PDB file of C-alpha atoms in Angstrom:
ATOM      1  CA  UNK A   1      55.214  85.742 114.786  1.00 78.00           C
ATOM      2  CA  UNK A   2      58.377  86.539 112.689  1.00 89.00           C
ATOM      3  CA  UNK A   3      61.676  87.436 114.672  1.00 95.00           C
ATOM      4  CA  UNK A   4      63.085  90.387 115.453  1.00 97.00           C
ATOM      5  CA  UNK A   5      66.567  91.805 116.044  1.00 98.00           C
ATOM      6  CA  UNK A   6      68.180  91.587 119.188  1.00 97.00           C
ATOM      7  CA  UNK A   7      71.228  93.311 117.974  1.00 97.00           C
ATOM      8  CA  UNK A   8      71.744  94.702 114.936  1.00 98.00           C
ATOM      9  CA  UNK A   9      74.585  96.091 113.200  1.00 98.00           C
ATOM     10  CA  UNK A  10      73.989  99.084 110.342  1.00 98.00           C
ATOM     11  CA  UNK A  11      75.831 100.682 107.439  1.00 97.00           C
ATOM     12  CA  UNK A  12      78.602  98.262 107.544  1.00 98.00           C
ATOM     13  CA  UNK A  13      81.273  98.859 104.342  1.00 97.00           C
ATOM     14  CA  UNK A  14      81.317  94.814 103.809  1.00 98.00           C
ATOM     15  CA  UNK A  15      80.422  92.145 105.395  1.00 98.00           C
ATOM     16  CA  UNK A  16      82.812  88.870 104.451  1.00 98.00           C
ATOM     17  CA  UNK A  17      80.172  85.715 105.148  1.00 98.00           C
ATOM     18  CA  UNK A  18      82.980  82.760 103.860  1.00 98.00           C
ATOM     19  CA  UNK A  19      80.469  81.706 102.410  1.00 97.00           C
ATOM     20  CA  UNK A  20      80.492  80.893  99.011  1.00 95.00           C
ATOM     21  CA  UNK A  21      77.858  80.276  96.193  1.00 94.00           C
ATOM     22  CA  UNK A  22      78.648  78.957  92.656  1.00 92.00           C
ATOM     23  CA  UNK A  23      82.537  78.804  93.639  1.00 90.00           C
ATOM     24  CA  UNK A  24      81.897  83.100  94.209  1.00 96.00           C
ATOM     25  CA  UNK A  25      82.688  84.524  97.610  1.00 97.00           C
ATOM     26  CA  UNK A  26      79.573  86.351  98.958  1.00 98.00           C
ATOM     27  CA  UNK A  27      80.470  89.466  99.780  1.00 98.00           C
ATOM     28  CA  UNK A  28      77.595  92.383 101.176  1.00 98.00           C
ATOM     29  CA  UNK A  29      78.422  96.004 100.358  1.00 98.00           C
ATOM     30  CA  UNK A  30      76.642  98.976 102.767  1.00 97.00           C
ATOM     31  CA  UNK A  31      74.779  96.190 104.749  1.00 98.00           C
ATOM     32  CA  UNK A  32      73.120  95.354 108.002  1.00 98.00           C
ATOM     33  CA  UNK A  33      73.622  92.153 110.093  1.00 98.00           C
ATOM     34  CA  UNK A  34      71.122  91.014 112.787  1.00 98.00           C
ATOM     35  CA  UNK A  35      71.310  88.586 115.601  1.00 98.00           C
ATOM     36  CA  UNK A  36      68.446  87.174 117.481  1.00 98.00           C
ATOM     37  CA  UNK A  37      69.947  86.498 120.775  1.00 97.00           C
ATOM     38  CA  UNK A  38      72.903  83.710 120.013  1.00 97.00           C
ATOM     39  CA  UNK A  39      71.952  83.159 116.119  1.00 98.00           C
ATOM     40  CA  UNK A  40      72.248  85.479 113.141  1.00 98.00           C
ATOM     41  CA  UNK A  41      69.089  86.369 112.129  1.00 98.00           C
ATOM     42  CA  UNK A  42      69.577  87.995 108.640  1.00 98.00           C
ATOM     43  CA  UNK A  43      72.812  89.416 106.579  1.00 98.00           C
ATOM     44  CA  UNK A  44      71.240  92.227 103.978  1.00 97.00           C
ATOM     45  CA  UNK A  45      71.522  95.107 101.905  1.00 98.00           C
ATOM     46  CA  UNK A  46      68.917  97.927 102.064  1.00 95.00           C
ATOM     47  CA  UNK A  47      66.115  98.625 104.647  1.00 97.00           C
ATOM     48  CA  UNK A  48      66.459  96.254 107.745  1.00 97.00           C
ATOM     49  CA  UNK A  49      63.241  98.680 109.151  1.00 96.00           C
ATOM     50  CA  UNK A  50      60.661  95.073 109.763  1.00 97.00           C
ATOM     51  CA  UNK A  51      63.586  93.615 112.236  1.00 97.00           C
ATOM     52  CA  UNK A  52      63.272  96.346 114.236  1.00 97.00           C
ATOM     53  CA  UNK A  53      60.917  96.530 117.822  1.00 95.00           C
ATOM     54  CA  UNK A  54      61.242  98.592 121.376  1.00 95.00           C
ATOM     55  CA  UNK A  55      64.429  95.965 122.264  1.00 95.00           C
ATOM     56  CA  UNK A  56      66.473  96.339 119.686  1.00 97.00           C
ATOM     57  CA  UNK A  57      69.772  97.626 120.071  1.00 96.00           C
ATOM     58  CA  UNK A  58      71.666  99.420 117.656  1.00 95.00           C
ATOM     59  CA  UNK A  59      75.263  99.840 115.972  1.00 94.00           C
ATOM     60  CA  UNK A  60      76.468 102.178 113.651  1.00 94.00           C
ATOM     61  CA  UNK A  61      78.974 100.127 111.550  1.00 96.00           C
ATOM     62  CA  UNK A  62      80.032 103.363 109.692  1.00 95.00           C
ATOM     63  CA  UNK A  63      83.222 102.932 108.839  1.00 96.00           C
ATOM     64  CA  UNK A  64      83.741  99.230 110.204  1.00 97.00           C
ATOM     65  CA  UNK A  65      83.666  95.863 108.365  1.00 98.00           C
ATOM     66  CA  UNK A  66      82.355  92.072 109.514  1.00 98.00           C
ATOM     67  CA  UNK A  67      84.254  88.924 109.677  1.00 98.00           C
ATOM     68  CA  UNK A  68      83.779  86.067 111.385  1.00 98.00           C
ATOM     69  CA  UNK A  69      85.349  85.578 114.751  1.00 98.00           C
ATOM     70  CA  UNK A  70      89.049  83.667 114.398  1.00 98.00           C
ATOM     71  CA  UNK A  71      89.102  79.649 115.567  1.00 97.00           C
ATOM     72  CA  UNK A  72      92.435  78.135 117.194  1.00 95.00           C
ATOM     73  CA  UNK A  73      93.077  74.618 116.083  1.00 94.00           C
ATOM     74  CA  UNK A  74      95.906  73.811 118.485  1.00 91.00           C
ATOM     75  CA  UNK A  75      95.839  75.626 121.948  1.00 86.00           C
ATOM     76  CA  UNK A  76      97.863  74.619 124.558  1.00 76.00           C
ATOM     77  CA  UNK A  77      97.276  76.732 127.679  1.00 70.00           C
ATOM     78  CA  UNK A  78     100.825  77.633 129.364  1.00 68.00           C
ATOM     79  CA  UNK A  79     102.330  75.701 132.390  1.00 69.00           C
ATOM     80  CA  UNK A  80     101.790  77.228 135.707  1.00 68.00           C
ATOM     81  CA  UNK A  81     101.031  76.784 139.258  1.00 69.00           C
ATOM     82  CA  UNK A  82      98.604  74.958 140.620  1.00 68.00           C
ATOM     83  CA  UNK A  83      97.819  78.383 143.273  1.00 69.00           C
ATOM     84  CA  UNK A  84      97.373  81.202 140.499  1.00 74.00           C
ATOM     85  CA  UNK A  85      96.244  78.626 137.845  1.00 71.00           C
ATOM     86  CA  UNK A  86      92.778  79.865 137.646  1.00 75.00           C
ATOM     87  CA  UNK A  87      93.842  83.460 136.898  1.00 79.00           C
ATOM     88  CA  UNK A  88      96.605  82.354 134.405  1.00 76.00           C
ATOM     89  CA  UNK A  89      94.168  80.745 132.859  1.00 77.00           C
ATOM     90  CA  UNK A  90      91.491  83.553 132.517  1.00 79.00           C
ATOM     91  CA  UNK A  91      94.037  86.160 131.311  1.00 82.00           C
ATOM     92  CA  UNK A  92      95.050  83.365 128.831  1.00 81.00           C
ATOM     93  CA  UNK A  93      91.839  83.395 127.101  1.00 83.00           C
ATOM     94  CA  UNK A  94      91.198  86.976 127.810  1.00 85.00           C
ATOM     95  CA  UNK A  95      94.217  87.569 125.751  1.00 86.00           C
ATOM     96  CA  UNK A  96      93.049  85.171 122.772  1.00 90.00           C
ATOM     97  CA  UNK A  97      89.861  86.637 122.914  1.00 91.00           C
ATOM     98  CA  UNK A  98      90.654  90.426 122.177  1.00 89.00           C
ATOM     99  CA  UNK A  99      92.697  89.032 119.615  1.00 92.00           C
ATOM    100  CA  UNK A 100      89.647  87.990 118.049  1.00 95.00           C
ATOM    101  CA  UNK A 101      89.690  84.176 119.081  1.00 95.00           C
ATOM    102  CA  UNK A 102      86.506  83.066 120.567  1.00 96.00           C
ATOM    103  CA  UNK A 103      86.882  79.032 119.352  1.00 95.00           C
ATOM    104  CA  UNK A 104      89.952  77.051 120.410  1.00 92.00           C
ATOM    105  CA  UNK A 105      90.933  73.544 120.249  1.00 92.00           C
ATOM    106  CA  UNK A 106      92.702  71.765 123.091  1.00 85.00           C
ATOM    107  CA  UNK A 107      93.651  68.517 124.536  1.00 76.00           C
ATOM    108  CA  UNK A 108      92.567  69.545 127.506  1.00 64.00           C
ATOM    109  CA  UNK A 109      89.042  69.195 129.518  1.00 58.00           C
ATOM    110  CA  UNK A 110      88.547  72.864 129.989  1.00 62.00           C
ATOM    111  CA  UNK A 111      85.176  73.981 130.040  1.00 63.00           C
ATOM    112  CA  UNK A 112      83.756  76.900 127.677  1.00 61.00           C
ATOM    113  CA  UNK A 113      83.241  80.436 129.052  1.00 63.00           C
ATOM    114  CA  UNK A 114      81.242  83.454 127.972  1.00 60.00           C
ATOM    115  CA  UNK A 115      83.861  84.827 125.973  1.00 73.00           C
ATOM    116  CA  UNK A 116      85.133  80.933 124.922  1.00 84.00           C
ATOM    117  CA  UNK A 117      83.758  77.864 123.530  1.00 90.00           C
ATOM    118  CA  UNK A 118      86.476  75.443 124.063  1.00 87.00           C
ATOM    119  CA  UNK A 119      86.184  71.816 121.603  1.00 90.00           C
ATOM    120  CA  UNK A 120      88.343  68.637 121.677  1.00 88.00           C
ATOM    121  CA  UNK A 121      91.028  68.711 119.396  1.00 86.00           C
ATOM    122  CA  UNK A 122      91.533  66.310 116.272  1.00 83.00           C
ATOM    123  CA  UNK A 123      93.045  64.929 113.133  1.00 81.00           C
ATOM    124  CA  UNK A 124      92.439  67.543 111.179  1.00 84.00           C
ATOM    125  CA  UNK A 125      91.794  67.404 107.001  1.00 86.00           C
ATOM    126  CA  UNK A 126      93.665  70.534 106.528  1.00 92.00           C
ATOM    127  CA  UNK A 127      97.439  71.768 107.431  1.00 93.00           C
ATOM    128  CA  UNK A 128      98.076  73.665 110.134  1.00 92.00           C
ATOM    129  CA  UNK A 129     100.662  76.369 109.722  1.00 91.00           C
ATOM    130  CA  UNK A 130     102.493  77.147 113.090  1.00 90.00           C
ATOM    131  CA  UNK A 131     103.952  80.242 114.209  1.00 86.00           C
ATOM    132  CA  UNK A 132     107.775  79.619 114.602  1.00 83.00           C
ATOM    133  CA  UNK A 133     107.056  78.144 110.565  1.00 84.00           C
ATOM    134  CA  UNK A 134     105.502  81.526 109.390  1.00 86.00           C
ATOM    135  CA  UNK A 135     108.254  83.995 110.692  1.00 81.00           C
ATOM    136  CA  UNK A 136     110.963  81.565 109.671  1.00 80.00           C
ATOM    137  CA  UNK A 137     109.875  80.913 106.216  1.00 76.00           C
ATOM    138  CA  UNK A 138     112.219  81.967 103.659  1.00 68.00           C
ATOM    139  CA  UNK A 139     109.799  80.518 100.894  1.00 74.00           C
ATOM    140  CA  UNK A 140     106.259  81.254  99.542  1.00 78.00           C
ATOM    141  CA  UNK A 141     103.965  78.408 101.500  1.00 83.00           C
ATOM    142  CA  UNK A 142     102.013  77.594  98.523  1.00 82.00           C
ATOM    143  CA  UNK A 143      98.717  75.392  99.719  1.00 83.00           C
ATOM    144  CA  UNK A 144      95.625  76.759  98.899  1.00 86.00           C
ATOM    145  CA  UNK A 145      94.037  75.076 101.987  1.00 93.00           C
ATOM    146  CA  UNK A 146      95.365  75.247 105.757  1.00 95.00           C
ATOM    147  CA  UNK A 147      94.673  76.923 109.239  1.00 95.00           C
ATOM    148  CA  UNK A 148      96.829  79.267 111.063  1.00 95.00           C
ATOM    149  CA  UNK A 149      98.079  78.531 114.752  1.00 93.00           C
ATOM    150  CA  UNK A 150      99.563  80.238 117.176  1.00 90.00           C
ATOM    151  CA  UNK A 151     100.923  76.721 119.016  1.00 84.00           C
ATOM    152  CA  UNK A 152     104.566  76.840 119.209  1.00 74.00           C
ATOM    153  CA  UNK A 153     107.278  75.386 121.589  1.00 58.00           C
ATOM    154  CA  UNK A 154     109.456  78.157 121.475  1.00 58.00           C
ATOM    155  CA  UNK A 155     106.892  80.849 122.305  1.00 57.00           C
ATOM    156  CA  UNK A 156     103.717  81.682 123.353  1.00 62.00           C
ATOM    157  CA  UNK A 157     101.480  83.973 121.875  1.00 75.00           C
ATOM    158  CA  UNK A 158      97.572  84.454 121.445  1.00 85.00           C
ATOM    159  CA  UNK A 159      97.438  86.838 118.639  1.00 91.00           C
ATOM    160  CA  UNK A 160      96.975  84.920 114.854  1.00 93.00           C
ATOM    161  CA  UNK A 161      95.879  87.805 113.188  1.00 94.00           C
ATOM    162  CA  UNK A 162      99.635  88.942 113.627  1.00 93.00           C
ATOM    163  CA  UNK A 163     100.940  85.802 111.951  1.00 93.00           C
ATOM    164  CA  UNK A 164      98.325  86.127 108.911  1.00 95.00           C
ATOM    165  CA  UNK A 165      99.968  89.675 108.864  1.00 94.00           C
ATOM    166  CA  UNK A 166     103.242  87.835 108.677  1.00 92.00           C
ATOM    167  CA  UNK A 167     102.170  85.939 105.558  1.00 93.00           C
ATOM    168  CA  UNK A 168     100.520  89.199 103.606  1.00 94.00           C
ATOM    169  CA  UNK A 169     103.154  91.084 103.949  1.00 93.00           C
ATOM    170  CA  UNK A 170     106.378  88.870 103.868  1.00 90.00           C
ATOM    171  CA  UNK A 171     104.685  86.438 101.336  1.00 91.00           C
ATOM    172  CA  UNK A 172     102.045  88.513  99.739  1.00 92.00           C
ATOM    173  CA  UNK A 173      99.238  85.946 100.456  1.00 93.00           C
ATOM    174  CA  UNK A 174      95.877  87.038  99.468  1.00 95.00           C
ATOM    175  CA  UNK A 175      93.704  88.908 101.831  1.00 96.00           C
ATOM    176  CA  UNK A 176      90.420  86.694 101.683  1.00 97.00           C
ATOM    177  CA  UNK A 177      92.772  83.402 101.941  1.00 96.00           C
ATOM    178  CA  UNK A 178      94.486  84.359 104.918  1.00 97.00           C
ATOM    179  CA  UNK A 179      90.510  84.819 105.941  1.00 98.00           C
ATOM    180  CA  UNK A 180      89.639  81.797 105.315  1.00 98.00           C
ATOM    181  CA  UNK A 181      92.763  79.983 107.100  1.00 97.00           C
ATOM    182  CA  UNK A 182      91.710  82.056 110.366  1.00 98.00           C
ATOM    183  CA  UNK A 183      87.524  81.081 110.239  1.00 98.00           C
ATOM    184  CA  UNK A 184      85.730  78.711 107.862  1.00 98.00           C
ATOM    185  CA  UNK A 185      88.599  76.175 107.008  1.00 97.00           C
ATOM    186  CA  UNK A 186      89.606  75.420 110.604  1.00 97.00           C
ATOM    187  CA  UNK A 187      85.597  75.611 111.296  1.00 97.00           C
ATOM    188  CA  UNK A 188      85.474  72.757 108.344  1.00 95.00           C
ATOM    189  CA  UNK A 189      88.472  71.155 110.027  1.00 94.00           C
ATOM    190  CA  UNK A 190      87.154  70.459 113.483  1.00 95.00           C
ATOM    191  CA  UNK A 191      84.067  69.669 112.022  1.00 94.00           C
ATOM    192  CA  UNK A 192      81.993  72.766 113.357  1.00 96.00           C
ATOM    193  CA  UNK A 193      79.308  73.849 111.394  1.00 96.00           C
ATOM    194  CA  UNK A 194      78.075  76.341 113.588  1.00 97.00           C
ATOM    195  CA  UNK A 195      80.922  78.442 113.926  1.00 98.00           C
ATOM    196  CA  UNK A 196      83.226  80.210 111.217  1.00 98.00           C
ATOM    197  CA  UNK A 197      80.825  81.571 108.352  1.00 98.00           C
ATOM    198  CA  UNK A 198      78.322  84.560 108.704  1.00 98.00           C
ATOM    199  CA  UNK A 199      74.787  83.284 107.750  1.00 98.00           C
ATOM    200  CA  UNK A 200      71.302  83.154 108.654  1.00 98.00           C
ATOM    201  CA  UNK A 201      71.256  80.729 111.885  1.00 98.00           C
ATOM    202  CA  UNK A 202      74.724  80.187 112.665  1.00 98.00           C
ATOM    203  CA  UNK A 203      76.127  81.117 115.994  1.00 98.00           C
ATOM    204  CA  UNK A 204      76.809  85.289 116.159  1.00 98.00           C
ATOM    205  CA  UNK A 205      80.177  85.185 116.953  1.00 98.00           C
ATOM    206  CA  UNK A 206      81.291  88.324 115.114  1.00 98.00           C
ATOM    207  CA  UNK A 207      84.757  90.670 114.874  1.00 98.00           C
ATOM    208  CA  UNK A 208      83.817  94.344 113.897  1.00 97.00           C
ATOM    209  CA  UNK A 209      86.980  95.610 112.098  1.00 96.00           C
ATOM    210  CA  UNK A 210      87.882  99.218 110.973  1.00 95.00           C
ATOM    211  CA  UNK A 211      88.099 100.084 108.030  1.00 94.00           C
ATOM    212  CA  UNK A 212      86.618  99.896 104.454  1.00 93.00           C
ATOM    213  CA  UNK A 213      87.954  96.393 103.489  1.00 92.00           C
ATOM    214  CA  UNK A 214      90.110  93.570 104.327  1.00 96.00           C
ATOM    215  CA  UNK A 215      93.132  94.373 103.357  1.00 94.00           C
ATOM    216  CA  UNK A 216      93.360  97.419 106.266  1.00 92.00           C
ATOM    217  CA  UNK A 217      93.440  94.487 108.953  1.00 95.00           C
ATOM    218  CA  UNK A 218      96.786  92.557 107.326  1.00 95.00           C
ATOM    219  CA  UNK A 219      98.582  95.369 106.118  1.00 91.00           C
ATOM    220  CA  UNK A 220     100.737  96.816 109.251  1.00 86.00           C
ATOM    221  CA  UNK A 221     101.957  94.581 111.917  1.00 86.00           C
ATOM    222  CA  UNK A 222     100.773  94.711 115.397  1.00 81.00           C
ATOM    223  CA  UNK A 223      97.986  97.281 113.944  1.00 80.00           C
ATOM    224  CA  UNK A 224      95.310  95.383 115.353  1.00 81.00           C
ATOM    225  CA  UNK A 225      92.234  96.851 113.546  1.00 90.00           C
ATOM    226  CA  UNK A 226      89.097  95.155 115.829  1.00 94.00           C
ATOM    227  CA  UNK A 227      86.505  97.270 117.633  1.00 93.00           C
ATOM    228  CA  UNK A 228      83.981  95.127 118.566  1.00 94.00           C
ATOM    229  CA  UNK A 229      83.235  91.309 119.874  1.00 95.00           C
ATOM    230  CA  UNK A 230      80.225  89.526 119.862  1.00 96.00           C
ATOM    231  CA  UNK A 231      79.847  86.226 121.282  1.00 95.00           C
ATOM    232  CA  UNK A 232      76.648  84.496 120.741  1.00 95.00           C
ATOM    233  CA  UNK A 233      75.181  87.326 120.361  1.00 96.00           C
ATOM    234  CA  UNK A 234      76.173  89.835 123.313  1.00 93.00           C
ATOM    235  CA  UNK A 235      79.065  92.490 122.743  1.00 91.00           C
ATOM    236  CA  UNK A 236      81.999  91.400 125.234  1.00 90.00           C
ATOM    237  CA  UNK A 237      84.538  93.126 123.980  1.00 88.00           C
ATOM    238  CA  UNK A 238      84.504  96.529 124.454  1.00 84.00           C
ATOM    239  CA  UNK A 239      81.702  98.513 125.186  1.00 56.00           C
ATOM    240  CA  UNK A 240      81.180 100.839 122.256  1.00 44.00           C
ATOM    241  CA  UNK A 241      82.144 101.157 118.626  1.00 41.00           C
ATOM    242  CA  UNK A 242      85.439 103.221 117.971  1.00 37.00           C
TER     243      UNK A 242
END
C-alpha cells in the first residue's frame, strides 16, 4: 500500500531542495511538498491528488516559499544559574528555533527536544564564519564554501538569518550561497545526511518563508520573513500560515 501525505504543503512559489543534479541547483516552481509523518514523502510540480486520504492536512503555500530549516555549527548555551537554568535554557532554544534553527552543535550533553535535535560538535571540513567577523568585515569574504554561526564571545544572539542578511547586503553575497552556508554545507560538515536538503526521505524539517523568492528573506535587516516551522514533520511554530 503506497503512502500517503500526512502534511502537505500546496501552491508553493519555489521550493529550494540544495540539492543539486549535474552541478544545477534543483529548484521547483508552483509546487507541492509532502511529509509522511517525520520524512518527506515527495517534492513535485502538478497534481499531488493520489497523496491525498481522510488524514491529510492541508497548507496553502500561496504566496510562501520552502527552504530547509537553518543548522548551528557552534552553539554555546549562555552561563546561568544553576536555579532558573532549565528555563534559560528552554527560552534559549525557543529563541533559535523561531529563528529558523532546529539543528545545533554543542559541546555540551544536552539532550534533543521537539523543537531541537541537538549533535556533538566537530572538526569541521568547512569554515565557519562567526558573527563579531561578519559585522566587522571591511572586506568581501571570498570562499565559496563555509557555514554561518552565531557563536561569539562578545555577544549572544540566536538569529543567523540576520548575519546572512549582513553579508547580502554589506557584501552583496549571492542569495542561494548564503543558503547553502545556513543548511546543506554545515549539514555536510557535521556529517548529517538527514538533515539540511529537501528530498524524498530526509527528515521534514522545513522553514515556510514569504514571499516569491529568496532574495525577499536577505534583503532588509531584522525583516524576518518565516511563517511556518515544521519539525519532523509537525508544525511547531506557529499555528497557521500568515
Amino acid at each position: 500500500m503506497k503512502k500517503k501525505a500526512t502534511l502537505l504543503i500546496t501552491n508553493l512559489e519555489k521550493i529550494y531542495t540544495m540539492q543539486t543534479i549535474k552541478q544545477k541547483d534543483v529548484i521547483y516552481s508552483h509546487a507541492y511538498l509532502a511529509m509522511h509523518h517525520d520524512v518527506i514523502l515527495e517534492i513535485g510540480e502538478g497534481s499531488y491528488t493520489h497523496l491525498l486520504d481522510k488524514d491529510t492536512r492541508i497548507l496553502e503555500g500561496r504566496s510562501h516559499f520552502a527552504i530547509p530549516a537553518f543548522i548551528e555549527t557552534d552553539a554555546a548555551y549562555p552561563v546561568c544559574d544553576e536555579w532558573n537554568k532549565t528555563r534559560k535554557l528552554q527560552e534559549y532554544r525557543m529563541q533559535y528555533m523561531q529563528h529558523g534553527v532546529l539543528t545545533m552543535a554543542m559541546d555540551s550533553h544536552e539532550q534533543s527536544f521537539l523543537e531541537m535535535d541537538i549533535v556533538p560538535k566537530q572538526a569541521l571540513t568547512y569554515p565557519i564564519l562567526y558573527g563579531n567577523a561578519i559585522i566587522k568585515a571591511s572586506t568581501k569574504y571570498t570562499k565559496k564554501r563555509f557555514c554561518i554561526s552565531t557563536r561569539d564571545n562578545h555577544f549572544i544572539m540566536q538569529d543567523p538569518l540576520l548575519l546572512a542578511q549582513l553579508l547580502y547586503i554589506k557584501q552583496g553575497m549571492d542569495a542561494l550561497l548564503l543558503l547553502k552556508a545556513l543548511t546543506c554545507y554545515p549539514a555536510k560538515a557535521l556529517r548529517l545526511p538527514h538533515v539540511g536538503v529537501l528530498k524524498k526521505g530526509k527528515q521534514a524539517d522545513i522553514l515556510i518563508c514569504h514571499g516569491n523568492s529568496l532574495s525577499h528573506l536577505f534583503q532588509g535587516l531584522y525583516e524576518n520573513h518565516i511563517t511556518q516551522i515544521v519539525k519532523k514533520g509537525v508544525r511547531i511554530y506557529p499555528n497557521l500560515l500568515i
